[in-house]
Amino acid sequence: MTFKHRAIVDTIPAYKQGKPAPAVSGQRSFKISSNENPYPPLPSVQKAIEDQALDRINRYPDMSGWQVVSRLAKDYEVDPAEIVLGCGSTEVITQLVDLLAGPGDEVIYPWRSFEAYPIIVSGAGATSVQIANRPDGGHDIDAMIAAINSKTRMIIVNNPNNPTSSSVSDADARRLMKAVPSDVIVLFDEAYIHFNTDPDTSVAMKLYREYPNIVVAHTFSKAYGLAGLRIGYGIAAPDVAAGMRKMSIPFGVTQTAQVAAVASLEAKDELMERVQALIGERGRIVRALRGQGWDFPEPYANFFWLPLGSKTAEAEARFKAAGLSTRVFDGEGIRISIGEKEANDKVIEVCQTLKDDGIA
Ligand SMILES: Cc1ncc(COP(=O)(O)O)c(C=O)c1O
């Protein structure tokens, strides 16, 4: 149908959700395409939802998200006015872009990176300035600095970067912050921070204390395993946070999500044990693949990146035949999430066959 609409929307790529586990007869199949946490929800989190949220779904949620906000403010030693909630950090990032950038404004970010960035930036009517990653998958900070001009409204750092899983060093982050004008906002998207074991990594909350033009985005979707409930948060200077709240979807964060988030913060130690187990599994996969002769960026998130180039489609077919759904970037490579132990064993096996058969 022909209908009047914003032409820019036609230029926006649709978000591609990671595929579900493929059905392969005789095989147990796994979804390792969306960087989800493979562990089921904690009983304590389920109980909190049952006790505190299920009988209230006829009511709107607390729009201020006070219980989560006050708890996060205490944990991070900031004022509650500095915390903003969103339906996942995707919405937090959207709020920020909507606050900062419109037609004629530029947003600088690394590429490849989180595929929602171009969608969000174009959705706001602003222009994406994509800076190619270094060959090792890391951000090219010098090129990002060189791209700053009077139209720049925002710069995004994704640490660790999705999909390359590479980490941004403290030295690089500081170099960037020194070069950015103090009235230009820098978003540190740290969706995977809990998995980052890089001893040299930047930690945005440390920098935030020095640079008020930093906004930090975190999520409950990954380490906390609440992807299906959609809750994330931003930490920003109070006036930036107030602007972001104006751009938020009213009542977007459900009471169920808020209750689950508080219960998850209370169960943090238990959840971090799971994170440690996933980091252990990541190490096991990396060692096995390096032993097979693979060359890929050292991963610091709950996924790793195989830069397969022209062999990407052939390799994906192998993973699929083994019952594994991976995230494919046509002609570039495959991103693989760290999953259940059995899924990880299969990944290692398929990678060996790719080497044996000269596909990689
Ligand atoms: C880098 C990055 N940032 C943010 C998100 C958003 O996650 P959510 O909206 O579930 O919080 C994702 C999700 O995959 C991501 O990869």
mmCIF file of N, CA, C and O in Angstrom, residues 308-355:
data_model
loop_
_atom_site.group_PDB
_atom_site.id
_atom_site.type_symbol
_atom_site.label_atom_id
_atom_site.label_comp_id
_atom_site.label_asym_id
_atom_site.label_seq_id
_atom_site.Cartn_x
_atom_site.Cartn_y
_atom_site.Cartn_z
ATOM 1 N N LEU A 308 34.838 -15.234 9.326
ATOM 2 C CA LEU A 308 34.949 -16.261 8.285
ATOM 3 C C LEU A 308 34.878 -15.711 6.868
ATOM 4 O O LEU A 308 35.084 -16.442 5.902
ATOM 5 N N GLY A 309 34.558 -14.434 6.735
ATOM 6 C CA GLY A 309 34.521 -13.802 5.407
ATOM 7 C C GLY A 309 33.655 -14.580 4.434
ATOM 8 O O GLY A 309 32.507 -14.917 4.729
ATOM 9 N N SER A 310 34.224 -14.910 3.277
ATOM 10 C CA SER A 310 33.439 -15.553 2.217
ATOM 11 C C SER A 310 32.992 -16.970 2.593
ATOM 12 O O SER A 310 32.153 -17.562 1.914
ATOM 13 N N LYS A 311 33.558 -17.523 3.658
ATOM 14 C CA LYS A 311 33.184 -18.895 4.051
ATOM 15 C C LYS A 311 32.039 -18.923 5.077
ATOM 16 O O LYS A 311 31.676 -19.976 5.597
ATOM 17 N N THR A 312 31.499 -17.738 5.348
ATOM 18 C CA THR A 312 30.500 -17.622 6.414
ATOM 19 C C THR A 312 29.283 -18.528 6.196
ATOM 20 O O THR A 312 28.883 -19.276 7.103
ATOM 21 N N ALA A 313 28.701 -18.479 4.998
ATOM 22 C CA ALA A 313 27.465 -19.238 4.746
ATOM 23 C C ALA A 313 27.721 -20.742 4.874
ATOM 24 O O ALA A 313 26.919 -21.476 5.475
ATOM 25 N N GLU A 314 28.865 -21.181 4.324
ATOM 26 C CA GLU A 314 29.199 -22.605 4.380
ATOM 27 C C GLU A 314 29.356 -23.065 5.838
ATOM 28 O O GLU A 314 28.891 -24.132 6.229
ATOM 29 N N ALA A 315 30.018 -22.213 6.611
ATOM 30 C CA ALA A 315 30.229 -22.562 8.019
ATOM 31 C C ALA A 315 28.902 -22.584 8.768
ATOM 32 O O ALA A 315 28.641 -23.485 9.568
ATOM 33 N N GLU A 316 28.042 -21.618 8.490
ATOM 34 C CA GLU A 316 26.752 -21.578 9.196
ATOM 35 C C GLU A 316 25.962 -22.868 8.961
ATOM 36 O O GLU A 316 25.343 -23.416 9.872
ATOM 37 N N ALA A 317 26.018 -23.344 7.716
ATOM 38 C CA ALA A 317 25.280 -24.571 7.393
ATOM 39 C C ALA A 317 25.774 -25.732 8.260
ATOM 40 O O ALA A 317 24.984 -26.575 8.703
ATOM 41 N N ARG A 318 27.067 -25.752 8.528
ATOM 42 C CA ARG A 318 27.629 -26.830 9.376
ATOM 43 C C ARG A 318 27.090 -26.732 10.806
ATOM 44 O O ARG A 318 26.751 -27.723 11.427
ATOM 45 N N PHE A 319 27.064 -25.489 11.316
ATOM 46 C CA PHE A 319 26.557 -25.304 12.683
ATOM 47 C C PHE A 319 25.084 -25.715 12.749
ATOM 48 O O PHE A 319 24.649 -26.391 13.680
ATOM 49 N N LYS A 320 24.331 -25.322 11.729
ATOM 50 C CA LYS A 320 22.889 -25.609 11.707
ATOM 51 C C LYS A 320 22.653 -27.121 11.656
ATOM 52 O O LYS A 320 21.808 -27.649 12.384
ATOM 53 N N ALA A 321 23.424 -27.799 10.827
ATOM 54 C CA ALA A 321 23.263 -29.254 10.711
ATOM 55 C C ALA A 321 23.558 -29.945 12.043
ATOM 56 O O ALA A 321 23.042 -31.024 12.326
ATOM 57 N N ALA A 322 24.376 -29.308 12.866
ATOM 58 C CA ALA A 322 24.698 -29.882 14.185
ATOM 59 C C ALA A 322 23.689 -29.448 15.248
ATOM 60 O O ALA A 322 23.856 -29.739 16.429
ATOM 61 N N GLY A 323 22.640 -28.729 14.831
ATOM 62 C CA GLY A 323 21.604 -28.312 15.784
ATOM 63 C C GLY A 323 21.917 -27.009 16.492
ATOM 64 O O GLY A 323 21.390 -26.746 17.569
ATOM 65 N N LEU A 324 22.750 -26.170 15.878
ATOM 66 C CA LEU A 324 23.137 -24.911 16.527
ATOM 67 C C LEU A 324 22.708 -23.722 15.677
ATOM 68 O O LEU A 324 23.072 -23.634 14.489
ATOM 69 N N SER A 325 21.941 -22.800 16.279
ATOM 70 C CA SER A 325 21.630 -21.563 15.547
ATOM 71 C C SER A 325 22.635 -20.506 15.982
ATOM 72 O O SER A 325 22.760 -20.212 17.169
ATOM 73 N N THR A 326 23.353 -19.962 15.041
ATOM 74 C CA THR A 326 24.366 -18.944 15.339
ATOM 75 C C THR A 326 23.901 -17.625 14.727
ATOM 76 O O THR A 326 22.932 -17.590 13.974
ATOM 77 N N ARG A 327 24.617 -16.548 15.045
ATOM 78 C CA ARG A 327 24.243 -15.248 14.452
ATOM 79 C C ARG A 327 25.201 -14.961 13.303
ATOM 80 O O ARG A 327 26.422 -14.824 13.517
ATOM 81 N N VAL A 328 24.610 -14.877 12.126
ATOM 82 C CA VAL A 328 25.421 -14.774 10.914
ATOM 83 C C VAL A 328 25.419 -13.354 10.376
ATOM 84 O O VAL A 328 24.378 -12.706 10.309
ATOM 85 N N PHE A 329 26.572 -12.859 10.014
ATOM 86 C CA PHE A 329 26.686 -11.570 9.331
ATOM 87 C C PHE A 329 27.235 -11.900 7.942
ATOM 88 O O PHE A 329 28.420 -12.236 7.793
ATOM 89 N N ASP A 330 26.335 -11.836 6.959
ATOM 90 C CA ASP A 330 26.653 -12.335 5.623
ATOM 91 C C ASP A 330 27.997 -11.823 5.116
ATOM 92 O O ASP A 330 28.229 -10.618 5.088
ATOM 93 N N GLY A 331 28.837 -12.728 4.695
ATOM 94 C CA GLY A 331 30.124 -12.360 4.097
ATOM 95 C C GLY A 331 31.135 -11.816 5.074
ATOM 96 O O GLY A 331 32.252 -11.459 4.687
ATOM 97 N N GLU A 332 30.765 -11.731 6.360
ATOM 98 C CA GLU A 332 31.702 -11.191 7.360
ATOM 99 C C GLU A 332 32.136 -12.248 8.375
ATOM 100 O O GLU A 332 33.325 -12.471 8.587
ATOM 101 N N GLY A 333 31.169 -12.863 9.001
ATOM 102 C CA GLY A 333 31.535 -13.835 10.018
ATOM 103 C C GLY A 333 30.346 -14.301 10.829
ATOM 104 O O GLY A 333 29.191 -13.973 10.526
ATOM 105 N N ILE A 334 30.643 -15.054 11.861
ATOM 106 C CA ILE A 334 29.610 -15.651 12.699
ATOM 107 C C ILE A 334 29.894 -15.312 14.158
ATOM 108 O O ILE A 334 31.035 -15.424 14.617
ATOM 109 N N ARG A 335 28.825 -14.892 14.853
ATOM 110 C CA ARG A 335 28.936 -14.647 16.295
ATOM 111 C C ARG A 335 28.293 -15.821 17.018
ATOM 112 O O ARG A 335 27.167 -16.208 16.688
ATOM 113 N N ILE A 336 29.018 -16.347 17.992
ATOM 114 C CA ILE A 336 28.542 -17.542 18.703
ATOM 115 C C ILE A 336 28.473 -17.242 20.195
ATOM 116 O O ILE A 336 29.469 -16.841 20.815
ATOM 117 N N SER A 337 27.289 -17.447 20.779
ATOM 118 C CA SER A 337 27.123 -17.207 22.216
ATOM 119 C C SER A 337 27.633 -18.410 23.000
ATOM 120 O O SER A 337 27.522 -19.550 22.538
ATOM 121 N N ILE A 338 28.139 -18.143 24.204
ATOM 122 C CA ILE A 338 28.533 -19.226 25.095
ATOM 123 C C ILE A 338 27.245 -19.784 25.691
ATOM 124 O O ILE A 338 26.459 -19.034 26.294
ATOM 125 N N GLY A 339 27.004 -21.074 25.490
ATOM 126 C CA GLY A 339 25.736 -21.647 25.921
ATOM 127 C C GLY A 339 25.922 -22.742 26.951
ATOM 128 O O GLY A 339 26.879 -22.737 27.750
ATOM 129 N N GLU A 340 24.991 -23.691 26.917
ATOM 130 C CA GLU A 340 25.074 -24.851 27.785
ATOM 131 C C GLU A 340 26.342 -25.634 27.430
ATOM 132 O O GLU A 340 26.798 -25.596 26.289
ATOM 133 N N LYS A 341 26.860 -26.420 28.383
ATOM 134 C CA LYS A 341 28.109 -27.154 28.134
ATOM 135 C C LYS A 341 27.994 -28.021 26.868
ATOM 136 O O LYS A 341 28.914 -28.060 26.045
ATOM 137 N N GLU A 342 26.836 -28.678 26.718
ATOM 138 C CA GLU A 342 26.652 -29.552 25.550
ATOM 139 C C GLU A 342 26.693 -28.748 24.246
ATOM 140 O O GLU A 342 27.254 -29.207 23.240
ATOM 141 N N ALA A 343 26.122 -27.562 24.283
ATOM 142 C CA ALA A 343 26.160 -26.700 23.093
ATOM 143 C C ALA A 343 27.610 -26.304 22.794
ATOM 144 O O ALA A 343 28.057 -26.325 21.634
ATOM 145 N N ASN A 344 28.350 -25.981 23.839
ATOM 146 C CA ASN A 344 29.744 -25.560 23.653
ATOM 147 C C ASN A 344 30.596 -26.716 23.108
ATOM 148 O O ASN A 344 31.471 -26.508 22.261
ATOM 149 N N ASP A 345 30.308 -27.947 23.604
ATOM 150 C CA ASP A 345 31.025 -29.122 23.071
ATOM 151 C C ASP A 345 30.778 -29.246 21.573
ATOM 152 O O ASP A 345 31.697 -29.507 20.794
ATOM 153 N N LYS A 346 29.517 -29.043 21.185
ATOM 154 C CA LYS A 346 29.175 -29.149 19.758
ATOM 155 C C LYS A 346 29.894 -28.085 18.945
ATOM 156 O O LYS A 346 30.345 -28.335 17.832
ATOM 157 N N VAL A 347 29.972 -26.870 19.505
ATOM 158 C CA VAL A 347 30.662 -25.783 18.799
ATOM 159 C C VAL A 347 32.109 -26.195 18.522
ATOM 160 O O VAL A 347 32.620 -26.039 17.404
ATOM 161 N N ILE A 348 32.745 -26.731 19.547
ATOM 162 C CA ILE A 348 34.151 -27.137 19.398
ATOM 163 C C ILE A 348 34.279 -28.218 18.312
ATOM 164 O O ILE A 348 35.160 -28.156 17.450
ATOM 165 N N GLU A 349 33.326 -29.163 18.330
ATOM 166 C CA GLU A 349 33.366 -30.247 17.318
ATOM 167 C C GLU A 349 33.191 -29.690 15.911
ATOM 168 O O GLU A 349 33.922 -30.049 14.990
ATOM 169 N N VAL A 350 32.202 -28.802 15.738
ATOM 170 C CA VAL A 350 31.955 -28.252 14.389
ATOM 171 C C VAL A 350 33.175 -27.455 13.929
ATOM 172 O O VAL A 350 33.598 -27.556 12.770
ATOM 173 N N CYS A 351 33.760 -26.678 14.847
ATOM 174 C CA CYS A 351 34.927 -25.872 14.462
ATOM 175 C C CYS A 351 36.073 -26.767 13.990
ATOM 176 O O CYS A 351 36.789 -26.430 13.047
ATOM 177 N N GLN A 352 36.209 -27.934 14.625
ATOM 178 C CA GLN A 352 37.260 -28.873 14.185
ATOM 179 C C GLN A 352 36.973 -29.346 12.766
ATOM 180 O O GLN A 352 37.881 -29.378 11.925
ATOM 181 N N THR A 353 35.696 -29.651 12.478
ATOM 182 C CA THR A 353 35.381 -30.130 11.115
ATOM 183 C C THR A 353 35.597 -29.019 10.086
ATOM 184 O O THR A 353 36.006 -29.281 8.964
ATOM 185 N N LEU A 354 35.340 -27.769 10.486
ATOM 186 C CA LEU A 354 35.570 -26.657 9.548
ATOM 187 C C LEU A 354 37.051 -26.566 9.198
ATOM 188 O O LEU A 354 37.420 -26.294 8.057
ATOM 189 N N LYS A 355 37.880 -26.794 10.189
ATOM 190 C CA LYS A 355 39.338 -26.783 9.941
ATOM 191 C C LYS A 355 39.725 -27.997 9.093
ATOM 192 O O LYS A 355 40.460 -27.871 8.101
#
